[in-house]
PDB file of C-alpha atoms in Angstrom:
ATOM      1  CA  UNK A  28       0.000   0.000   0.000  1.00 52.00           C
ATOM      2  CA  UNK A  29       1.211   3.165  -0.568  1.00 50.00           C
ATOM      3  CA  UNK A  30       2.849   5.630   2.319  1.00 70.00           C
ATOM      4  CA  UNK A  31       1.926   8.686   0.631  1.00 85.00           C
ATOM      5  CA  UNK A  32      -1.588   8.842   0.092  1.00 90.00           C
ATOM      6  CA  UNK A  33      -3.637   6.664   2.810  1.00 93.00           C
ATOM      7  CA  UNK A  34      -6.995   6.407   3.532  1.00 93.00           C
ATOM      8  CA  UNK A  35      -8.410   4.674   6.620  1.00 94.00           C
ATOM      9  CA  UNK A  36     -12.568   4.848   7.010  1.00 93.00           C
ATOM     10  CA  UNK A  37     -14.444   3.249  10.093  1.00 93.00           C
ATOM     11  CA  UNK A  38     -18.229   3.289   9.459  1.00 94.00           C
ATOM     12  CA  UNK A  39     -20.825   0.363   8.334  1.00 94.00           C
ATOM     13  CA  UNK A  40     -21.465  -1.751   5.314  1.00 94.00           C
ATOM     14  CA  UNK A  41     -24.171  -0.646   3.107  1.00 94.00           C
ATOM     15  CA  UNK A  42     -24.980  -3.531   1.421  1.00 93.00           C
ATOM     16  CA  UNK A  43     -23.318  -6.760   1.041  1.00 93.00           C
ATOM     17  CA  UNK A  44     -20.131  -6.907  -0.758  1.00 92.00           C
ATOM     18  CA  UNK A  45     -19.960  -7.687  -4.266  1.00 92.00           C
ATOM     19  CA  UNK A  46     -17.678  -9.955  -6.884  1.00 90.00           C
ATOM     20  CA  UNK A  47     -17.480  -8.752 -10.264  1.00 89.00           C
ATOM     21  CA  UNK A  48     -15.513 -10.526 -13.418  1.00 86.00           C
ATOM     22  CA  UNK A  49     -13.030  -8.202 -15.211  1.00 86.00           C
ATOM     23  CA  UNK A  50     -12.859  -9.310 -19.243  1.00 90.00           C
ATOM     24  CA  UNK A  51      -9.323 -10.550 -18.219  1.00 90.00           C
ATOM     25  CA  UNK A  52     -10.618 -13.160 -15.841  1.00 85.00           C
ATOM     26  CA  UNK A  53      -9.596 -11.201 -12.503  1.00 85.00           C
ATOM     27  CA  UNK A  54     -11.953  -9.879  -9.922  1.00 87.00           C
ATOM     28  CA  UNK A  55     -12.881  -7.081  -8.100  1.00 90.00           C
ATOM     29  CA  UNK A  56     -14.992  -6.810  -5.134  1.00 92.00           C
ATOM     30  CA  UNK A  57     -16.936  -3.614  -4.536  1.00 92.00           C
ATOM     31  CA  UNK A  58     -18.669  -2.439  -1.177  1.00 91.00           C
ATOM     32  CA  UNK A  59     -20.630   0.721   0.156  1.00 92.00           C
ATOM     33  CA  UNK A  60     -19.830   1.874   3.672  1.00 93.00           C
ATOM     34  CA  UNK A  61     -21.950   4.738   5.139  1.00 93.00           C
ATOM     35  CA  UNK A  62     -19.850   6.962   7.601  1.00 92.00           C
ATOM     36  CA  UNK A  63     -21.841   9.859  10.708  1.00 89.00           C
ATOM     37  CA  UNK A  64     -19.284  12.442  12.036  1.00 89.00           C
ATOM     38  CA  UNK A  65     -20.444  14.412  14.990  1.00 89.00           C
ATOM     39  CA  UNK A  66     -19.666  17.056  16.894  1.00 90.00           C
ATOM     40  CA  UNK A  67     -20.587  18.921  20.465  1.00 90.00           C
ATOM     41  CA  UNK A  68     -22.778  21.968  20.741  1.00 92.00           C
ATOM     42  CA  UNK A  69     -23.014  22.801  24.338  1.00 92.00           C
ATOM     43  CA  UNK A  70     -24.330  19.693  26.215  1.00 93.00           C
ATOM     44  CA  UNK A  71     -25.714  18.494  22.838  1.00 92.00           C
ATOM     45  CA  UNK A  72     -24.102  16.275  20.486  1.00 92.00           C
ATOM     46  CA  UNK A  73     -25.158  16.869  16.731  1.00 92.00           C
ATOM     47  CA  UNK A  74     -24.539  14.088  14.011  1.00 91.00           C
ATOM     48  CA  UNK A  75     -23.580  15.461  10.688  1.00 92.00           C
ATOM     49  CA  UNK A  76     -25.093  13.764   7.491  1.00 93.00           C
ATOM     50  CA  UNK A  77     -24.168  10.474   6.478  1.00 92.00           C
ATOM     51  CA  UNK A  78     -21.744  10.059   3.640  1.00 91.00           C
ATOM     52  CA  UNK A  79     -20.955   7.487   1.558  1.00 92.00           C
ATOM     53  CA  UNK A  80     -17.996   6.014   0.266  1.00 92.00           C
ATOM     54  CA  UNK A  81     -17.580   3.404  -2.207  1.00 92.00           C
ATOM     55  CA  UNK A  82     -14.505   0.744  -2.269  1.00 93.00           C
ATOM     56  CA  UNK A  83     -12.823  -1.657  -4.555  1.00 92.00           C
ATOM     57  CA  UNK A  84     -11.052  -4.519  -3.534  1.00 92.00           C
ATOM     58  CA  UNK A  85      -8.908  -6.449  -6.550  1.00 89.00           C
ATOM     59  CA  UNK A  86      -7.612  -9.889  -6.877  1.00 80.00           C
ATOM     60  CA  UNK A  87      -8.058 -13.332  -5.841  1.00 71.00           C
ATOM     61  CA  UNK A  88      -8.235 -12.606  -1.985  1.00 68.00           C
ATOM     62  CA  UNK A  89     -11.007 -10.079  -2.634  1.00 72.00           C
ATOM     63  CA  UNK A  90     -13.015 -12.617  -3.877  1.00 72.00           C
ATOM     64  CA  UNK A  91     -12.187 -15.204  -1.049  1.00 68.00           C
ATOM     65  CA  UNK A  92     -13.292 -12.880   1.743  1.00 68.00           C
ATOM     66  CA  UNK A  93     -16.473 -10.920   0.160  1.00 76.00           C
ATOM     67  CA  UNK A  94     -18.589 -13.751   2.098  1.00 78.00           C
ATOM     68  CA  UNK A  95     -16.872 -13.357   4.847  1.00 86.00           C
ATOM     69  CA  UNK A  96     -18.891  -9.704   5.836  1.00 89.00           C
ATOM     70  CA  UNK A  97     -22.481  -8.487   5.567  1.00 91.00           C
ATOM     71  CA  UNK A  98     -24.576  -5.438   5.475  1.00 93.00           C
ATOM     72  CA  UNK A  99     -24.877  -3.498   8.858  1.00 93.00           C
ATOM     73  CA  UNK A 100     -21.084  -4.958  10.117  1.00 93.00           C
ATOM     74  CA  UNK A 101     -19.000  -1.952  11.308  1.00 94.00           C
ATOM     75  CA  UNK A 102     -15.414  -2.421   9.426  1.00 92.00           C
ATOM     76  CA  UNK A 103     -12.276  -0.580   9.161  1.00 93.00           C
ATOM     77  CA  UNK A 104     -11.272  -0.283   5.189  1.00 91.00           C
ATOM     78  CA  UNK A 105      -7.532   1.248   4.844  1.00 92.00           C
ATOM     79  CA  UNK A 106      -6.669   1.721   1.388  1.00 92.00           C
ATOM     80  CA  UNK A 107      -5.850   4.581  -1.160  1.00 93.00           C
ATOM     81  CA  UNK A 108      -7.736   7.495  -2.980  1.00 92.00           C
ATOM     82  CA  UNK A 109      -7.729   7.972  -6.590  1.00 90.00           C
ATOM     83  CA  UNK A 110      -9.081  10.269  -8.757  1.00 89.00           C
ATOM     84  CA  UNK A 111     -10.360   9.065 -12.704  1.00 85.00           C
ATOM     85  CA  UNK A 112     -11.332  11.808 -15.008  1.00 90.00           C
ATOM     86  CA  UNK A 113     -14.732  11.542 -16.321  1.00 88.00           C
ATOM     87  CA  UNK A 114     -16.809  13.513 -18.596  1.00 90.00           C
ATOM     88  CA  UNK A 115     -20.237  14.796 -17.639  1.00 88.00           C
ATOM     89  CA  UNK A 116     -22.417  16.919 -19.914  1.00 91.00           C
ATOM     90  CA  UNK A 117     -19.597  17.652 -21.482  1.00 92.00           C
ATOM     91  CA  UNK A 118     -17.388  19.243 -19.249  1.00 91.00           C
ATOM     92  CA  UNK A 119     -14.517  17.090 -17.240  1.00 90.00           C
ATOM     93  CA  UNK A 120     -14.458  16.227 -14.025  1.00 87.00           C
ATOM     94  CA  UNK A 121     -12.554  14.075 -11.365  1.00 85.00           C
ATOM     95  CA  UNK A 122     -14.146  11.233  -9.456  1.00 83.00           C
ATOM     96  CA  UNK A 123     -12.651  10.004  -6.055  1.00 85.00           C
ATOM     97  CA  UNK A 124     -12.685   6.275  -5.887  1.00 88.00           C
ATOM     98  CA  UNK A 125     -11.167   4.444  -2.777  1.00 93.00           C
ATOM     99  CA  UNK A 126      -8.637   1.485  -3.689  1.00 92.00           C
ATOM    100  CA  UNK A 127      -9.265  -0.312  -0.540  1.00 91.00           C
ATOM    101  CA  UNK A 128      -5.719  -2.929   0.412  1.00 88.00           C
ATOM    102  CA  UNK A 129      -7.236  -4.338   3.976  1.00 88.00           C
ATOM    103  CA  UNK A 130     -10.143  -4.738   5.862  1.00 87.00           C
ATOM    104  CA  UNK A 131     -10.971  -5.545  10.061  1.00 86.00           C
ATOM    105  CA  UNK A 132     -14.124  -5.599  11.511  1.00 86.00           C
ATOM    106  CA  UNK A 133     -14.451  -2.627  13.733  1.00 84.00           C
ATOM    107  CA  UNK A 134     -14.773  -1.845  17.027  1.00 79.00           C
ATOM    108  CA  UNK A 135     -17.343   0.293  18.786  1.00 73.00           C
ATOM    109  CA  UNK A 136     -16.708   2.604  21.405  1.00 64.00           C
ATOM    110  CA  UNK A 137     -18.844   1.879  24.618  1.00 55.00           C
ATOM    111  CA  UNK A 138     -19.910   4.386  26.431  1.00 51.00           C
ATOM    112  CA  UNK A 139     -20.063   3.163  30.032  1.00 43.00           C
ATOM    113  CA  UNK A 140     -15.748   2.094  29.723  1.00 37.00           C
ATOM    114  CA  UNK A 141     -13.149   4.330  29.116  1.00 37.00           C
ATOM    115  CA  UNK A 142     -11.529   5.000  25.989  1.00 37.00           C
ATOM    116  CA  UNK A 143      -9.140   2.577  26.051  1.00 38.00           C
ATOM    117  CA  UNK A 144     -11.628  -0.641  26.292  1.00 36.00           C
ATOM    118  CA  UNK A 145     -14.241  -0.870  23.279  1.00 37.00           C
ATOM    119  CA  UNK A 146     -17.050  -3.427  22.478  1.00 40.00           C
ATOM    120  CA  UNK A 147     -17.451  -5.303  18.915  1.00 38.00           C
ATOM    121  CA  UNK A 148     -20.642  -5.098  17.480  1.00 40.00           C
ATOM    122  CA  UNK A 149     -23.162  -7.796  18.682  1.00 39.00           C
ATOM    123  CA  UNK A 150     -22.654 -10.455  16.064  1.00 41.00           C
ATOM    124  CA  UNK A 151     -19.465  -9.352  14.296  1.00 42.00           C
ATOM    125  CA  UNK A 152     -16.807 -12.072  14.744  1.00 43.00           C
ATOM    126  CA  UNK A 153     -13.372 -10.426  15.455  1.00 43.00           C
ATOM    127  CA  UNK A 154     -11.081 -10.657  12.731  1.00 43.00           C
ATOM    128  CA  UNK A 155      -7.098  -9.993  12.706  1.00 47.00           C
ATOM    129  CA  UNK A 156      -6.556  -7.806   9.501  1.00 49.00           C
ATOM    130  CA  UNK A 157      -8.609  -9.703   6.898  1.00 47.00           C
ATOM    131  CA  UNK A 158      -6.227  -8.657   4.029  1.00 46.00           C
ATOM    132  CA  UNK A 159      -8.033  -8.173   0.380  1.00 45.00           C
TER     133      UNK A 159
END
């Protein structure tokens, strides 16, 4: 993975993965994930919208693992961003796409322990860095 441009995202599958055929017999496997940011006014805490963020896995081990999660699981994608120019109504644009390189199921924070412990998510097996 590169050391220069890095993405990590934490946030929750929006569908179940999926394995598509390239026309020169190597896969892909694609997934949503649907991150909330918030932030404190006051006492308050305010969530921000919901974004989403779509990733491609590539090779042989992206194919092995799509089964392995589902849609709802909280994961940890680290990859890479790229940007593909595009045309749209004529004029040319960029478009982001995330090259994801590894994937964990994630953690979530509790809030009755302190920082340092966290809960999984009811369900989610843990995984040690499920490599794509």
């Amino acid at each position: 993975m590169a050391t220069n441009n890095k993405l990590i995202l934490i946030g929750n599958l929006g569908d179940n993965p999926e394995v598509h055929q390239n026309q020169d017999g190597s896969s892909r496997t694609t997934l949503s994930i649907a991150t909330t940011d918030s932030y404190k006014e006051g006492e308050e805490w305010k969530d921000l919208p919901t974004v989403w963020h779509y990733v491609t896995f590539f090779g042989q081990e992206a194919q092995k693992h799509a089964n392995f999660y589902q849609k709802g699981q909280r994961v940890k994608i680290e990859g890479s961003l790229n940007y593909y120019p595009i045309e749209v109504d004529g004029k040319q644009r960029s478009l982001a796409s995330v090259r994801g390189e590894r994937i964990d199921a994630a953690p979530l924070p509790s809030s009755n322990k302190s920082s340092s412990q966290v809960d999984t998510q009811p369900g989610a097996e843990e995984t040690e860095g499920v490599p794509f």
